[in-house]
Short mmCIF file of C-alpha atoms in Angstrom, two decimals:
data_model
loop_
_atom_site.label_atom_id
_atom_site.label_comp_id
_atom_site.label_asym_id
_atom_site.label_seq_id
_atom_site.Cartn_x
_atom_site.Cartn_y
_atom_site.Cartn_z
CA UNK B 97 11.14 -10.21 9.65
CA UNK B 98 14.81 -9.53 10.40
CA UNK B 99 15.91 -8.14 13.76
CA UNK B 100 16.84 -4.67 12.46
CA UNK B 101 13.44 -4.27 10.79
CA UNK B 102 11.71 -5.40 13.94
CA UNK B 103 13.59 -3.08 16.27
CA UNK B 104 13.12 -0.12 13.90
CA UNK B 105 9.40 -0.70 13.79
CA UNK B 106 9.18 -1.18 17.54
CA UNK B 107 11.01 2.12 18.08
CA UNK B 108 8.46 3.89 15.86
CA UNK B 109 5.62 2.28 17.81
CA UNK B 110 7.13 3.17 21.17
CA UNK B 111 7.76 6.77 20.11
CA UNK B 112 4.08 6.96 19.25
CA UNK B 113 2.77 5.88 22.62
CA UNK B 114 2.47 2.09 22.28
CA UNK B 115 2.97 0.59 25.75
CA UNK B 116 5.57 -2.06 26.61
CA UNK B 117 2.77 -4.55 27.21
CA UNK B 118 1.35 -3.97 23.74
CA UNK B 119 4.83 -4.11 22.24
CA UNK B 120 5.09 -7.70 23.42
CA UNK B 121 2.07 -8.59 21.35
CA UNK B 122 3.62 -6.78 18.37
CA UNK B 123 6.86 -8.73 18.84
CA UNK B 124 5.02 -12.03 18.42
CA UNK B 125 3.27 -10.85 15.29
CA UNK B 126 6.28 -9.24 13.64
CA UNK B 127 8.01 -12.62 13.52
CA UNK B 128 5.26 -13.82 11.20
CA UNK B 129 5.34 -10.98 8.69
CA UNK B 130 7.32 -11.26 5.43
CA UNK B 131 10.29 -8.82 5.27
CA UNK B 132 9.10 -7.31 2.00
CA UNK B 133 6.00 -5.94 3.68
CA UNK B 134 7.99 -4.00 6.29
CA UNK B 135 8.51 -0.77 4.24
CA UNK B 136 4.75 -0.53 3.86
CA UNK B 137 4.34 -0.41 7.64
CA UNK B 138 6.83 2.44 7.77
CA UNK B 139 5.08 4.32 4.95
CA UNK B 140 1.64 3.86 6.46
CA UNK B 141 2.74 4.97 9.92
CA UNK B 142 4.70 7.96 8.60
CA UNK B 143 2.00 9.21 6.24
CA UNK B 144 -1.00 8.47 8.46
CA UNK B 145 0.08 8.77 12.11
CA UNK B 146 -3.45 7.87 13.28
CA UNK B 147 -2.88 4.41 11.79
CA UNK B 148 -0.54 3.54 14.68
CA UNK B 149 -3.19 3.74 17.40
CA UNK B 150 -5.79 2.20 15.06
CA UNK B 151 -3.50 -0.75 14.32
CA UNK B 152 -2.56 -1.16 17.96
CA UNK B 153 -6.21 -1.38 19.01
CA UNK B 154 -6.95 -3.65 16.07
CA UNK B 155 -4.42 -6.30 17.01
CA UNK B 156 -5.71 -6.37 20.57
CA UNK B 157 -9.26 -6.95 19.27
CA UNK B 158 -7.97 -9.56 16.83
CA UNK B 159 -6.04 -11.37 19.54
CA UNK B 160 -9.27 -11.81 21.46
CA UNK B 161 -11.29 -12.83 18.41
CA UNK B 162 -8.66 -15.38 17.32
CA UNK B 163 -8.36 -16.81 20.84
CA UNK B 164 -12.12 -17.36 21.04
CA UNK B 165 -12.50 -18.18 17.34
CA UNK B 166 -15.36 -15.73 17.41
CA UNK B 167 -16.71 -15.47 13.84
CA UNK B 168 -18.96 -12.49 14.54
CA UNK B 169 -16.16 -10.59 16.19
CA UNK B 170 -13.72 -11.24 13.32
CA UNK B 171 -16.38 -10.11 10.80
CA UNK B 172 -16.90 -6.96 12.82
CA UNK B 173 -13.13 -6.35 12.80
CA UNK B 174 -12.95 -6.66 9.01
CA UNK B 175 -15.79 -4.14 8.71
CA UNK B 176 -13.88 -1.84 11.03
CA UNK B 177 -10.82 -2.12 8.77
CA UNK B 178 -12.91 -1.31 5.69
CA UNK B 179 -14.33 1.76 7.42
CA UNK B 180 -10.87 2.90 8.41
CA UNK B 181 -9.54 2.46 4.87
CA UNK B 182 -12.70 4.10 3.45
CA UNK B 183 -13.20 1.33 0.89
CA UNK X 129 33.05 39.13 -18.73
CA UNK X 130 30.84 36.21 -17.94
CA UNK X 131 31.15 32.95 -19.74
CA UNK X 132 28.11 31.87 -21.69
CA UNK X 133 26.41 28.83 -20.08
CA UNK X 134 26.68 25.67 -22.19
CA UNK X 135 23.66 25.18 -24.39
CA UNK X 136 21.71 21.94 -24.14
CA UNK X 137 21.26 20.68 -27.65
CA UNK X 138 21.02 17.55 -29.69
CA UNK X 139 20.57 14.27 -27.80
CA UNK X 140 20.69 15.85 -24.34
CA UNK X 141 17.36 17.63 -24.70
CA UNK X 142 15.04 14.65 -25.31
CA UNK X 143 16.87 12.85 -22.54
CA UNK X 144 16.11 15.64 -20.12
CA UNK X 145 12.48 15.65 -21.20
CA UNK X 146 12.26 11.90 -20.65
CA UNK X 147 13.73 12.21 -17.17
CA UNK X 148 11.34 15.00 -16.29
CA UNK X 149 8.37 12.97 -17.57
CA UNK X 150 9.46 9.95 -15.51
CA UNK X 151 9.83 12.08 -12.40
CA UNK X 152 6.35 13.52 -12.76
CA UNK X 153 4.94 10.07 -13.55
CA UNK X 154 6.51 8.65 -10.39
CA UNK X 155 4.93 11.40 -8.30
CA UNK X 156 1.51 10.62 -9.79
CA UNK X 157 1.89 6.88 -9.21
CA UNK X 158 3.14 7.50 -5.66
CA UNK X 159 -0.01 9.51 -5.02
CA UNK X 160 -1.98 6.30 -5.69
CA UNK X 161 0.44 3.82 -4.13
CA UNK X 162 0.79 5.77 -0.89
CA UNK X 163 -2.90 6.16 -0.35
CA UNK X 164 -4.31 4.98 2.96
CA UNK X 165 -6.46 2.30 1.28
CA UNK X 166 -3.64 0.88 -0.82
CA UNK X 167 -0.97 0.75 1.92
CA UNK X 168 -3.46 -0.12 4.63
CA UNK X 169 -4.94 -3.10 2.83
CA UNK X 170 -1.54 -4.83 2.70
CA UNK X 171 -0.40 -3.79 6.19
CA UNK X 172 -3.62 -4.59 8.04
CA UNK X 173 -4.22 -7.87 6.24
CA UNK X 174 -0.60 -8.91 6.90
CA UNK X 175 -1.13 -8.25 10.58
CA UNK X 176 -4.29 -10.32 10.57
CA UNK X 177 -2.44 -13.14 8.79
CA UNK X 178 0.33 -12.92 11.40
CA UNK X 179 -2.11 -14.45 13.88
CA UNK X 180 -1.71 -17.62 11.86
CA UNK X 181 -5.38 -18.15 11.37
CA UNK X 182 -4.43 -20.25 8.35
CA UNK X 183 -4.58 -23.38 10.48
CA UNK X 184 -8.33 -22.82 10.72
CA UNK X 185 -8.50 -22.12 6.98
CA UNK X 186 -6.60 -25.28 6.11
CA UNK X 187 -8.86 -27.32 8.33
CA UNK X 188 -11.78 -25.80 6.44
CA UNK X 189 -13.28 -24.37 9.60
CA UNK X 190 -15.98 -21.77 9.34
CA UNK X 191 -13.83 -19.33 11.33
CA UNK X 192 -11.09 -19.75 8.71
CA UNK X 193 -13.58 -19.03 5.94
CA UNK X 194 -14.62 -15.80 7.65
CA UNK X 195 -10.96 -14.65 7.78
CA UNK X 196 -10.40 -15.56 4.15
CA UNK X 197 -13.55 -13.81 2.99
CA UNK X 198 -12.87 -10.68 5.06
CA UNK X 199 -9.26 -10.29 3.95
CA UNK X 200 -10.06 -11.02 0.28
CA UNK X 201 -12.79 -8.40 0.34
CA UNK X 202 -10.33 -5.80 1.64
CA UNK X 203 -7.77 -6.62 -1.07
CA UNK X 204 -10.47 -6.51 -3.75
CA UNK X 205 -12.00 -3.21 -2.66
CA UNK X 206 -8.60 -1.53 -2.23
CA UNK X 207 -7.68 -2.69 -5.74
CA UNK X 208 -10.86 -1.21 -7.17
CA UNK X 209 -10.07 2.08 -5.41
CA UNK X 210 -6.54 2.09 -6.81
CA UNK X 211 -7.84 1.52 -10.34
CA UNK X 212 -10.35 4.34 -9.89
CA UNK X 213 -7.65 6.78 -8.86
CA UNK X 214 -5.38 5.75 -11.70
CA UNK X 215 -8.24 6.11 -14.21
CA UNK X 216 -8.94 9.57 -12.83
CA UNK X 217 -5.32 10.62 -13.41
CA UNK X 218 -5.42 9.27 -16.98
CA UNK X 219 -8.68 11.10 -17.70
CA UNK X 220 -7.28 14.37 -16.41
CA UNK X 221 -4.26 13.98 -18.67
CA UNK X 222 -6.40 13.13 -21.68
CA UNK X 223 -8.45 16.27 -21.08
CA UNK X 224 -5.32 18.39 -20.72
CA UNK X 225 -3.88 16.94 -23.93
CA UNK X 226 -7.06 17.77 -25.77
CA UNK X 227 -7.00 21.34 -24.48
CA UNK X 228 -3.26 21.86 -24.96
CA UNK X 229 -2.51 25.22 -26.58
CA UNK X 230 0.67 24.19 -28.35
CA UNK X 231 2.24 21.13 -29.94
CA UNK X 232 5.06 21.31 -27.39
CA UNK X 233 2.64 21.17 -24.48
CA UNK X 234 0.69 18.34 -26.11
CA UNK X 235 3.93 16.43 -26.65
CA UNK X 236 5.05 16.96 -23.03
CA UNK X 237 1.71 15.84 -21.60
CA UNK X 238 1.57 12.81 -23.88
CA UNK X 239 5.08 11.83 -22.79
CA UNK X 240 4.08 12.13 -19.13
CA UNK X 241 0.91 10.12 -19.67
CA UNK X 242 2.84 7.34 -21.39
CA UNK X 243 5.28 7.23 -18.50
CA UNK X 244 2.43 7.19 -15.96
CA UNK X 245 0.85 4.21 -17.73
CA UNK X 246 4.15 2.32 -17.78
CA UNK X 247 4.80 2.98 -14.11
CA UNK X 248 1.28 2.00 -13.14
CA UNK X 249 1.76 -1.33 -14.87
CA UNK X 250 4.93 -1.91 -12.81
CA UNK X 251 3.24 -0.71 -9.61
CA UNK X 252 0.28 -3.05 -10.16
CA UNK X 253 2.62 -5.97 -10.76
CA UNK X 254 4.51 -5.23 -7.55
CA UNK X 255 1.28 -4.80 -5.59
CA UNK X 256 0.00 -8.13 -6.93
CA UNK X 257 3.24 -9.77 -5.80
CA UNK X 258 2.81 -8.35 -2.27
CA UNK X 259 -0.70 -9.77 -2.07
CA UNK X 260 0.51 -13.08 -3.46
CA UNK X 261 3.24 -13.28 -0.81
CA UNK X 262 0.70 -12.68 1.92
CA UNK X 263 -1.70 -15.24 0.44
CA UNK X 264 1.04 -17.82 0.03
CA UNK X 265 1.96 -17.27 3.63
CA UNK X 266 -1.62 -18.09 4.55
CA UNK X 267 -1.52 -21.18 2.38
CA UNK X 268 -4.38 -19.99 0.15
CA UNK X 269 -2.40 -20.41 -3.03
#
Protein backbone atom coordinates (compact mmCIF):
# COMPACT_ATOMS: atom_id res chain seq x y z
CA UNK A 1 0.00 0.00 0.00
CA UNK A 2 1.46 3.39 -0.96
CA UNK A 3 2.37 5.96 1.68
CA UNK A 4 -0.48 8.38 0.86
CA UNK A 5 -3.06 5.59 1.13
CA UNK A 6 -1.57 4.47 4.41
CA UNK A 7 -1.48 7.91 6.00
CA UNK A 8 -5.04 8.66 4.82
CA UNK A 9 -6.31 5.48 6.38
CA UNK A 10 -4.38 6.05 9.58
CA UNK A 11 -5.88 9.55 9.87
CA UNK A 12 -9.38 8.07 9.56
CA UNK A 13 -8.54 5.50 12.23
CA UNK A 14 -7.07 8.09 14.57
CA UNK A 15 -10.04 10.41 14.14
CA UNK A 16 -12.22 7.51 15.19
CA UNK A 17 -10.49 6.80 18.46
CA UNK A 18 -7.83 4.23 17.52
CA UNK A 19 -4.90 4.66 19.92
CA UNK A 20 -1.30 5.28 18.86
CA UNK A 21 -0.37 1.86 20.17
CA UNK A 22 -3.00 0.17 18.01
CA UNK A 23 -1.98 2.31 15.04
CA UNK A 24 1.44 0.70 15.17
CA UNK A 25 -0.15 -2.68 14.65
CA UNK A 26 -2.18 -1.25 11.75
CA UNK A 27 1.01 0.16 10.19
CA UNK A 28 2.55 -3.30 10.01
CA UNK A 29 -0.55 -4.78 8.42
CA UNK A 30 -1.17 -2.00 5.92
CA UNK A 31 2.18 -2.74 4.28
CA UNK A 32 0.84 -6.16 3.36
CA UNK A 33 -2.44 -5.10 1.77
CA UNK A 34 -2.77 -4.66 -2.01
CA UNK A 35 -3.40 -1.01 -3.04
CA UNK A 36 -6.55 -1.91 -4.94
CA UNK A 37 -8.27 -2.97 -1.75
CA UNK A 38 -7.72 0.40 -0.05
CA UNK A 39 -10.89 2.15 -1.37
CA UNK A 40 -12.94 -0.65 0.15
CA UNK A 41 -11.55 0.14 3.59
CA UNK A 42 -12.58 3.76 3.12
CA UNK A 43 -16.07 2.79 1.95
CA UNK A 44 -16.60 0.32 4.78
CA UNK A 45 -15.43 2.76 7.45
CA UNK A 46 -17.45 5.66 6.02
CA UNK A 47 -20.68 3.72 5.55
CA UNK A 48 -20.47 1.62 8.72
CA UNK A 49 -18.59 3.62 11.38
CA UNK A 50 -18.97 0.74 13.87
CA UNK A 51 -16.69 -1.31 11.60
CA UNK A 52 -13.68 0.73 12.77
CA UNK A 53 -13.83 -0.40 16.39
CA UNK A 54 -14.84 -3.92 15.30
CA UNK A 55 -11.85 -4.15 12.96
CA UNK A 56 -9.49 -2.69 15.53
CA UNK A 57 -10.50 -5.29 18.11
CA UNK A 58 -10.38 -8.00 15.48
CA UNK A 59 -6.77 -7.41 14.51
CA UNK A 60 -5.71 -7.46 18.15
CA UNK A 61 -7.44 -10.84 18.60
CA UNK A 62 -5.92 -12.09 15.36
CA UNK A 63 -2.44 -10.96 16.37
CA UNK A 64 -2.71 -13.14 19.46
CA UNK A 65 -4.17 -16.11 17.59
CA UNK A 66 -1.50 -15.93 14.88
CA UNK A 67 1.30 -15.60 17.43
CA UNK A 68 0.12 -18.71 19.28
CA UNK A 69 -1.05 -20.50 16.13
CA UNK A 70 -4.20 -21.18 18.07
CA UNK A 71 -6.60 -23.03 15.72
CA UNK A 72 -9.61 -22.76 18.01
CA UNK A 73 -9.09 -19.06 18.49
CA UNK A 74 -8.76 -18.39 14.75
CA UNK A 75 -11.95 -20.41 14.10
CA UNK A 76 -13.73 -18.38 16.74
CA UNK A 77 -12.51 -15.17 15.06
CA UNK A 78 -13.88 -16.26 11.67
CA UNK A 79 -17.24 -16.98 13.30
CA UNK A 80 -17.14 -13.54 14.86
CA UNK A 81 -16.54 -12.01 11.41
CA UNK A 82 -19.48 -13.95 9.95
CA UNK A 83 -21.73 -12.73 12.75
CA UNK A 84 -20.62 -9.16 12.20
CA UNK A 85 -21.25 -9.39 8.45
CA UNK A 86 -24.56 -11.19 9.08
CA UNK A 87 -23.78 -13.91 6.55
CA UNK B 1 -40.97 38.16 -24.20
CA UNK B 2 -39.34 34.97 -23.09
CA UNK B 3 -37.47 32.77 -25.47
CA UNK B 4 -38.87 29.30 -25.91
CA UNK B 5 -36.57 26.64 -24.38
CA UNK B 6 -34.92 24.39 -26.97
CA UNK B 7 -36.88 21.22 -27.52
CA UNK B 8 -35.13 17.88 -27.06
CA UNK B 9 -35.92 15.84 -30.11
CA UNK B 10 -34.51 13.23 -32.41
CA UNK B 11 -31.32 11.46 -31.27
CA UNK B 12 -30.97 13.44 -28.05
CA UNK B 13 -34.00 11.88 -26.39
CA UNK B 14 -33.01 8.18 -26.43
CA UNK B 15 -29.56 9.25 -25.32
CA UNK B 16 -30.99 11.00 -22.30
CA UNK B 17 -33.11 7.97 -21.49
CA UNK B 18 -30.06 5.72 -21.71
CA UNK B 19 -28.10 7.97 -19.38
CA UNK B 20 -30.94 8.07 -16.90
CA UNK B 21 -31.28 4.26 -17.01
CA UNK B 22 -27.54 3.85 -16.41
CA UNK B 23 -27.64 6.25 -13.48
CA UNK B 24 -30.48 4.38 -11.82
CA UNK B 25 -28.79 1.05 -12.56
CA UNK B 26 -25.59 2.25 -10.91
CA UNK B 27 -27.50 3.26 -7.79
CA UNK B 28 -29.09 -0.19 -7.61
CA UNK B 29 -25.77 -1.98 -8.08
CA UNK B 30 -24.12 0.31 -5.51
CA UNK B 31 -26.80 -0.70 -3.04
CA UNK B 32 -25.50 -4.28 -3.35
CA UNK B 33 -21.80 -3.50 -3.70
CA UNK B 34 -21.72 -1.19 -0.68
CA UNK B 35 -23.44 -3.60 1.61
CA UNK B 36 -21.69 -4.46 4.86
CA UNK B 37 -21.32 -8.14 3.88
CA UNK B 38 -19.89 -7.42 0.45
CA UNK B 39 -17.37 -4.74 1.48
CA UNK B 40 -16.62 -6.39 4.80
CA UNK B 41 -15.77 -9.78 3.33
CA UNK B 42 -12.95 -8.28 1.24
CA UNK B 43 -11.70 -5.84 3.89
CA UNK B 44 -11.71 -8.25 6.84
CA UNK B 45 -10.23 -11.15 4.89
CA UNK B 46 -7.51 -8.84 3.52
CA UNK B 47 -6.62 -7.84 7.05
CA UNK B 48 -6.45 -11.47 8.10
CA UNK B 49 -4.22 -12.23 5.11
CA UNK B 50 -1.99 -9.30 6.07
CA UNK B 51 -0.80 -11.38 9.01
CA UNK B 52 0.94 -13.51 6.43
CA UNK B 53 -0.52 -16.74 7.65
CA UNK B 54 0.20 -18.09 4.18
CA UNK B 55 3.50 -19.49 5.39
CA UNK B 56 1.49 -21.92 7.50
CA UNK B 57 -0.79 -22.65 4.54
CA UNK B 58 2.13 -23.34 2.23
CA UNK B 59 3.68 -25.66 4.76
CA UNK B 60 0.35 -27.47 4.86
CA UNK B 61 -0.04 -26.89 8.58
CA UNK B 62 -3.39 -27.46 10.19
CA UNK B 63 -3.42 -23.83 11.38
CA UNK B 64 -3.03 -22.72 7.75
CA UNK B 65 -5.93 -24.94 6.73
CA UNK B 66 -8.15 -23.33 9.37
CA UNK B 67 -7.33 -19.85 7.98
CA UNK B 68 -7.98 -20.96 4.42
CA UNK B 69 -11.27 -22.62 5.30
CA UNK B 70 -12.48 -19.67 7.41
CA UNK B 71 -11.64 -17.02 4.82
CA UNK B 72 -13.07 -19.06 1.92
CA UNK B 73 -16.30 -19.55 3.82
CA UNK B 74 -16.63 -15.78 4.32
CA UNK B 75 -16.04 -15.09 0.61
CA UNK B 76 -18.53 -17.79 -0.37
CA UNK B 77 -21.29 -16.68 1.99
CA UNK B 78 -20.88 -12.99 1.09
CA UNK B 79 -21.12 -13.95 -2.59
CA UNK B 80 -24.33 -15.87 -1.98
CA UNK B 81 -25.75 -12.83 -0.16
CA UNK B 82 -24.78 -10.54 -3.03
CA UNK B 83 -26.49 -12.82 -5.55
CA UNK B 84 -29.61 -12.92 -3.37
CA UNK B 85 -29.83 -9.14 -3.26
CA UNK B 86 -29.27 -8.82 -6.98
CA UNK B 87 -31.95 -11.45 -7.69
CA UNK B 88 -34.33 -9.54 -5.44
CA UNK B 89 -33.77 -6.35 -7.44
CA UNK B 90 -34.36 -8.20 -10.73
CA UNK B 91 -37.56 -9.77 -9.41
CA UNK B 92 -38.90 -6.41 -8.27
CA UNK B 93 -38.24 -4.98 -11.72
CA UNK B 94 -39.87 -7.92 -13.46
CA UNK B 95 -42.96 -7.44 -11.30
CA UNK B 96 -43.03 -3.71 -12.03
CA UNK B 97 -42.68 -4.37 -15.77
CA UNK B 98 -45.58 -6.79 -15.65
CA UNK B 99 -47.75 -4.26 -13.82
CA UNK B 100 -46.67 -1.26 -15.90
CA UNK B 101 -49.66 0.87 -16.93
CA UNK B 102 -48.22 2.17 -20.18
CA UNK B 103 -45.84 1.11 -22.92
CA UNK B 104 -43.59 4.04 -22.05
CA UNK B 105 -43.27 2.92 -18.44
CA UNK B 106 -42.68 -0.68 -19.51
CA UNK B 107 -39.98 0.48 -21.91
CA UNK B 108 -38.29 2.63 -19.25
CA UNK B 109 -38.29 -0.16 -16.67
CA UNK B 110 -37.01 -2.70 -19.20
CA UNK B 111 -34.19 -0.33 -20.14
CA UNK B 112 -33.25 0.09 -16.48
CA UNK B 113 -33.35 -3.65 -15.85
CA UNK B 114 -31.10 -4.32 -18.83
CA UNK B 115 -28.63 -1.74 -17.55
CA UNK B 116 -28.76 -3.22 -14.03
CA UNK B 117 -27.94 -6.68 -15.42
CA UNK B 118 -25.01 -5.32 -17.43
CA UNK B 119 -23.61 -3.44 -14.47
CA UNK B 120 -24.00 -6.41 -12.17
CA UNK B 121 -21.97 -8.51 -14.59
CA UNK B 122 -19.18 -5.90 -14.46
CA UNK B 123 -19.45 -5.58 -10.67
CA UNK B 124 -19.22 -9.36 -10.23
CA UNK B 125 -16.16 -9.50 -12.47
CA UNK B 126 -14.47 -6.74 -10.47
CA UNK B 127 -15.39 -8.40 -7.17
CA UNK B 128 -13.97 -11.71 -8.41
CA UNK B 129 -10.74 -9.93 -9.34
CA UNK B 130 -10.47 -8.44 -5.82
CA UNK B 131 -10.86 -11.89 -4.28
CA UNK B 132 -8.37 -13.32 -6.74
CA UNK B 133 -5.81 -10.65 -5.82
CA UNK B 134 -6.21 -11.47 -2.15
CA UNK B 135 -5.96 -15.22 -2.81
CA UNK B 136 -2.90 -14.79 -5.02
CA UNK B 137 -1.32 -12.78 -2.27
CA UNK B 138 -1.90 -15.72 0.05
CA UNK B 139 -0.41 -18.08 -2.51
CA UNK B 140 -3.61 -20.14 -2.80
CA UNK B 141 -3.81 -19.77 -6.54
